[in-house]
Amino acid sequence: MTYTTKNAEETIKFAEKIGKLLKPNDIIAYKGSMGAGKTTFTIGLAKGMGLDVWVSSPTFALVYEYEGDIPLCHFDMYRINTLDELYSTGFFDYLDTGRVLAIEWSENIEETLPKNHITIDIQINEGDSRTITVLGDERFENIGD
Ligand code: ADP
Ligand code: MG
């Protein structure tokens, strides 16, 4: 499904709806350029998951982990180019541990990404408008209504 937002608040609200429907071991693979709103979306995702946390970009840490009923792991793969580098983030240790994994720059680990992931593609339109496409799970088909 595709949904267009007019500002960051709308993106957070939309992401909250997705977050409410997430289940343990779900993998969110973000696509979209710098400044598209991947980190902003994750703020809403965490809110929807019921996590009372301050989400910030894991650019330098590579991964931030947030505890909760369903914990959330937020990755930034921007600097990840090799399998060794991916191992160093702990990515493989986090798979199938019940956590939700939200992965910025999933483009960089495309070959390694488990097949059953949810894609969230955020495209920048004019101004503050963003077109968000959610693919890979029928749970989200009618979420924009
Ligand atoms: P990314 O993680 O994709 O690099 P960020 O979420 O860090 O992007 O930054 C997106 C920036 O764009 C934020 O400053 C946010 O406030 C702004 N923004 C403006 N309009 C939107 C929108 N519709 N959705 C999401 N972010 C938006
Ligand atoms: Mg980011």
mmCIF file of C-alpha atoms and ligand atoms in Angstrom:
data_model
loop_
_atom_site.group_PDB
_atom_site.id
_atom_site.type_symbol
_atom_site.label_atom_id
_atom_site.label_comp_id
_atom_site.label_asym_id
_atom_site.label_seq_id
_atom_site.Cartn_x
_atom_site.Cartn_y
_atom_site.Cartn_z
ATOM 1 C CA MET A 1 0.000 0.000 0.000
ATOM 2 C CA THR A 2 1.062 3.572 -0.547
ATOM 3 C CA TYR A 3 0.450 6.573 1.689
ATOM 4 C CA THR A 4 1.456 10.194 1.259
ATOM 5 C CA THR A 5 2.269 12.422 4.227
ATOM 6 C CA LYS A 6 2.503 16.223 4.277
ATOM 7 C CA ASN A 7 4.897 16.604 7.191
ATOM 8 C CA ALA A 8 6.944 14.709 9.784
ATOM 9 C CA GLU A 9 4.033 14.539 12.251
ATOM 10 C CA GLU A 10 1.881 12.727 9.694
ATOM 11 C CA THR A 11 4.685 10.274 9.015
ATOM 12 C CA ILE A 12 5.010 9.579 12.743
ATOM 13 C CA LYS A 13 1.233 9.046 13.039
ATOM 14 C CA PHE A 14 1.239 6.657 10.085
ATOM 15 C CA ALA A 15 4.243 4.765 11.450
ATOM 16 C CA GLU A 16 2.460 4.449 14.790
ATOM 17 C CA LYS A 17 -0.339 2.512 13.074
ATOM 18 C CA ILE A 18 2.232 0.134 11.581
ATOM 19 C CA GLY A 19 4.006 -0.191 14.923
ATOM 20 C CA LYS A 20 0.762 -1.291 16.591
ATOM 21 C CA LEU A 21 0.502 -4.232 14.192
ATOM 22 C CA LEU A 22 4.065 -5.469 14.541
ATOM 23 C CA LYS A 23 4.858 -8.888 15.951
ATOM 24 C CA PRO A 24 8.012 -10.440 17.392
ATOM 25 C CA ASN A 25 10.708 -11.103 14.760
ATOM 26 C CA ASP A 26 9.248 -8.701 12.202
ATOM 27 C CA ILE A 27 11.937 -7.120 10.051
ATOM 28 C CA ILE A 28 11.404 -3.625 8.668
ATOM 29 C CA ALA A 29 13.703 -2.878 5.741
ATOM 30 C CA TYR A 30 13.758 0.840 4.971
ATOM 31 C CA LYS A 31 14.563 2.178 1.547
ATOM 32 C CA GLY A 32 15.025 5.836 0.821
ATOM 33 C CA SER A 33 17.668 8.488 0.656
ATOM 34 C CA MET A 34 19.248 10.665 3.326
ATOM 35 C CA GLY A 35 16.617 12.863 4.953
ATOM 36 C CA ALA A 36 13.700 10.853 3.565
ATOM 37 C CA GLY A 37 12.387 10.201 7.060
ATOM 38 C CA LYS A 38 13.537 6.705 8.038
ATOM 39 C CA THR A 39 14.572 7.752 11.534
ATOM 40 C CA THR A 40 11.453 9.908 11.873
ATOM 41 C CA PHE A 41 9.334 6.904 10.865
ATOM 42 C CA THR A 42 11.072 4.819 13.535
ATOM 43 C CA ILE A 43 9.983 7.336 16.193
ATOM 44 C CA GLY A 44 6.374 6.515 15.293
ATOM 45 C CA LEU A 45 7.085 2.813 15.000
ATOM 46 C CA ALA A 46 8.448 2.723 18.559
ATOM 47 C CA LYS A 47 5.459 4.723 19.815
ATOM 48 C CA GLY A 48 3.042 2.316 18.151
ATOM 49 C CA MET A 49 4.896 -0.599 19.729
ATOM 50 C CA GLY A 50 4.216 0.996 23.098
ATOM 51 C CA LEU A 51 7.840 1.843 23.758
ATOM 52 C CA ASP A 52 8.342 4.981 25.800
ATOM 53 C CA VAL A 53 11.769 5.767 24.392
ATOM 54 C CA TRP A 54 13.724 8.560 22.749
ATOM 55 C CA VAL A 55 14.599 7.337 19.254
ATOM 56 C CA SER A 56 17.642 8.906 17.609
ATOM 57 C CA SER A 57 19.697 7.987 14.578
ATOM 58 C CA PRO A 58 22.056 5.025 15.052
ATOM 59 C CA THR A 59 24.429 6.490 12.446
ATOM 60 C CA PHE A 60 27.557 6.135 14.579
ATOM 61 C CA ALA A 61 26.545 3.381 16.994
ATOM 62 C CA LEU A 62 25.207 1.317 14.019
ATOM 63 C CA VAL A 63 22.496 -0.123 16.270
ATOM 64 C CA TYR A 64 20.349 1.082 19.154
ATOM 65 C CA GLU A 65 18.289 -1.342 21.167
ATOM 66 C CA TYR A 66 15.092 -0.396 22.989
ATOM 67 C CA GLU A 67 13.553 -2.658 25.630
ATOM 68 C CA GLY A 68 9.835 -3.361 25.816
ATOM 69 C CA ASP A 69 7.210 -6.104 25.594
ATOM 70 C CA ILE A 70 8.530 -6.527 22.090
ATOM 71 C CA PRO A 71 12.021 -5.004 22.010
ATOM 72 C CA LEU A 72 13.103 -2.916 19.035
ATOM 73 C CA CYS A 73 16.525 -2.936 17.383
ATOM 74 C CA HIS A 74 17.192 0.039 15.133
ATOM 75 C CA PHE A 75 20.072 -0.392 12.675
ATOM 76 C CA ASP A 76 21.800 2.028 10.333
ATOM 77 C CA MET A 77 23.615 0.113 7.597
ATOM 78 C CA TYR A 78 24.859 3.231 5.797
ATOM 79 C CA ARG A 79 28.526 2.336 6.454
ATOM 80 C CA ILE A 80 28.130 -1.412 6.091
ATOM 81 C CA ASN A 81 29.786 -2.763 2.964
ATOM 82 C CA THR A 82 31.057 -6.241 3.827
ATOM 83 C CA LEU A 83 29.713 -9.329 5.556
ATOM 84 C CA ASP A 84 32.354 -8.897 8.289
ATOM 85 C CA GLU A 85 31.098 -5.391 8.982
ATOM 86 C CA LEU A 86 27.555 -6.697 9.146
ATOM 87 C CA TYR A 87 28.621 -9.400 11.643
ATOM 88 C CA SER A 88 30.192 -6.686 13.792
ATOM 89 C CA THR A 89 26.803 -4.977 14.254
ATOM 90 C CA GLY A 90 25.427 -8.133 15.878
ATOM 91 C CA PHE A 91 22.768 -8.331 13.179
ATOM 92 C CA PHE A 92 22.844 -12.134 12.950
ATOM 93 C CA ASP A 93 22.646 -12.546 16.729
ATOM 94 C CA TYR A 94 19.483 -10.429 16.797
ATOM 95 C CA LEU A 95 17.606 -12.450 14.155
ATOM 96 C CA ASP A 96 14.756 -14.579 15.527
ATOM 97 C CA THR A 97 15.238 -13.404 19.095
ATOM 98 C CA GLY A 98 11.727 -11.940 19.329
ATOM 99 C CA ARG A 99 12.885 -8.397 18.694
ATOM 100 C CA VAL A 100 11.556 -6.238 15.890
ATOM 101 C CA LEU A 101 14.440 -5.168 13.648
ATOM 102 C CA ALA A 102 14.156 -1.823 11.843
ATOM 103 C CA ILE A 103 16.939 -1.348 9.323
ATOM 104 C CA GLU A 104 17.921 1.925 7.684
ATOM 105 C CA TRP A 105 19.931 1.601 4.458
ATOM 106 C CA SER A 106 18.740 -1.984 4.037
ATOM 107 C CA GLU A 107 19.859 -1.555 0.412
ATOM 108 C CA ASN A 108 23.387 -2.248 1.691
ATOM 109 C CA ILE A 109 22.522 -5.688 3.051
ATOM 110 C CA GLU A 110 20.004 -6.729 0.430
ATOM 111 C CA GLU A 111 21.577 -10.158 -0.208
ATOM 112 C CA THR A 112 21.666 -10.999 3.491
ATOM 113 C CA LEU A 113 18.206 -9.760 4.420
ATOM 114 C CA PRO A 114 15.805 -12.582 5.408
ATOM 115 C CA LYS A 115 13.227 -13.080 2.650
ATOM 116 C CA ASN A 116 10.183 -12.405 4.811
ATOM 117 C CA HIS A 117 10.894 -8.753 5.561
ATOM 118 C CA ILE A 118 8.539 -5.784 5.339
ATOM 119 C CA THR A 119 9.777 -3.075 2.985
ATOM 120 C CA ILE A 120 9.097 0.567 3.833
ATOM 121 C CA ASP A 121 10.148 2.800 0.976
ATOM 122 C CA ILE A 122 10.081 6.555 1.609
ATOM 123 C CA GLN A 123 10.352 8.852 -1.371
ATOM 124 C CA ILE A 124 10.824 12.604 -1.061
ATOM 125 C CA ASN A 125 8.356 14.750 -2.990
ATOM 126 C CA GLU A 126 8.291 18.498 -3.196
ATOM 127 C CA GLY A 127 8.595 20.302 0.128
ATOM 128 C CA ASP A 128 7.760 18.188 3.150
ATOM 129 C CA SER A 129 5.650 15.664 1.271
ATOM 130 C CA ARG A 130 6.731 12.003 1.367
ATOM 131 C CA THR A 131 5.331 8.978 -0.420
ATOM 132 C CA ILE A 132 5.589 5.892 1.752
ATOM 133 C CA THR A 133 5.158 2.436 0.235
ATOM 134 C CA VAL A 134 4.686 -0.591 2.480
ATOM 135 C CA LEU A 135 5.327 -3.979 0.875
ATOM 136 C CA GLY A 136 5.670 -7.575 1.948
ATOM 137 C CA ASP A 137 2.809 -8.220 4.370
ATOM 138 C CA GLU A 138 -0.962 -8.118 3.912
ATOM 139 C CA ARG A 139 -1.401 -6.924 7.518
ATOM 140 C CA PHE A 140 -0.804 -3.395 6.311
ATOM 141 C CA GLU A 141 -2.929 -3.403 3.161
ATOM 142 C CA ASN A 142 -5.779 -1.248 4.534
ATOM 143 C CA ILE A 143 -3.843 0.775 7.056
ATOM 144 C CA GLY A 144 -4.165 4.067 5.215
ATOM 145 C CA ASP A 145 -7.988 4.076 5.332
HETATM 146 P P1 ADP B 1 16.547 9.645 7.372
HETATM 147 O O1 ADP B 1 16.637 8.800 8.614
HETATM 148 O O2 ADP B 1 15.775 8.993 6.272
HETATM 149 O O3 ADP B 1 17.883 10.141 6.905
HETATM 150 P P2 ADP B 1 15.375 11.606 9.128
HETATM 151 O O4 ADP B 1 14.141 11.007 9.688
HETATM 152 O O5 ADP B 1 16.582 11.633 9.999
HETATM 153 O O6 ADP B 1 15.688 10.944 7.712
HETATM 154 O O7 ADP B 1 15.120 13.098 8.683
HETATM 155 C C1 ADP B 1 13.990 13.475 7.939
HETATM 156 C C2 ADP B 1 13.851 14.977 8.068
HETATM 157 O O8 ADP B 1 12.847 15.434 7.210
HETATM 158 C C3 ADP B 1 13.466 15.398 9.477
HETATM 159 O O9 ADP B 1 14.098 16.619 9.791
HETATM 160 C C4 ADP B 1 11.966 15.570 9.365
HETATM 161 O O10 ADP B 1 11.450 16.484 10.295
HETATM 162 C C5 ADP B 1 11.848 16.111 7.951
HETATM 163 N N1 ADP B 1 10.551 15.867 7.307
HETATM 164 C C6 ADP B 1 9.858 16.790 6.637
HETATM 165 N N2 ADP B 1 8.738 16.289 6.133
HETATM 166 C C7 ADP B 1 8.701 14.990 6.499
HETATM 167 C C8 ADP B 1 7.761 13.927 6.271
HETATM 168 N N3 ADP B 1 6.634 14.093 5.536
HETATM 169 N N4 ADP B 1 8.049 12.719 6.798
HETATM 170 C C9 ADP B 1 9.178 12.533 7.498
HETATM 171 N N5 ADP B 1 10.093 13.478 7.745
HETATM 172 C C10 ADP B 1 9.865 14.717 7.248
HETATM 173 MG MG MG B 2 18.268 8.006 9.609
#
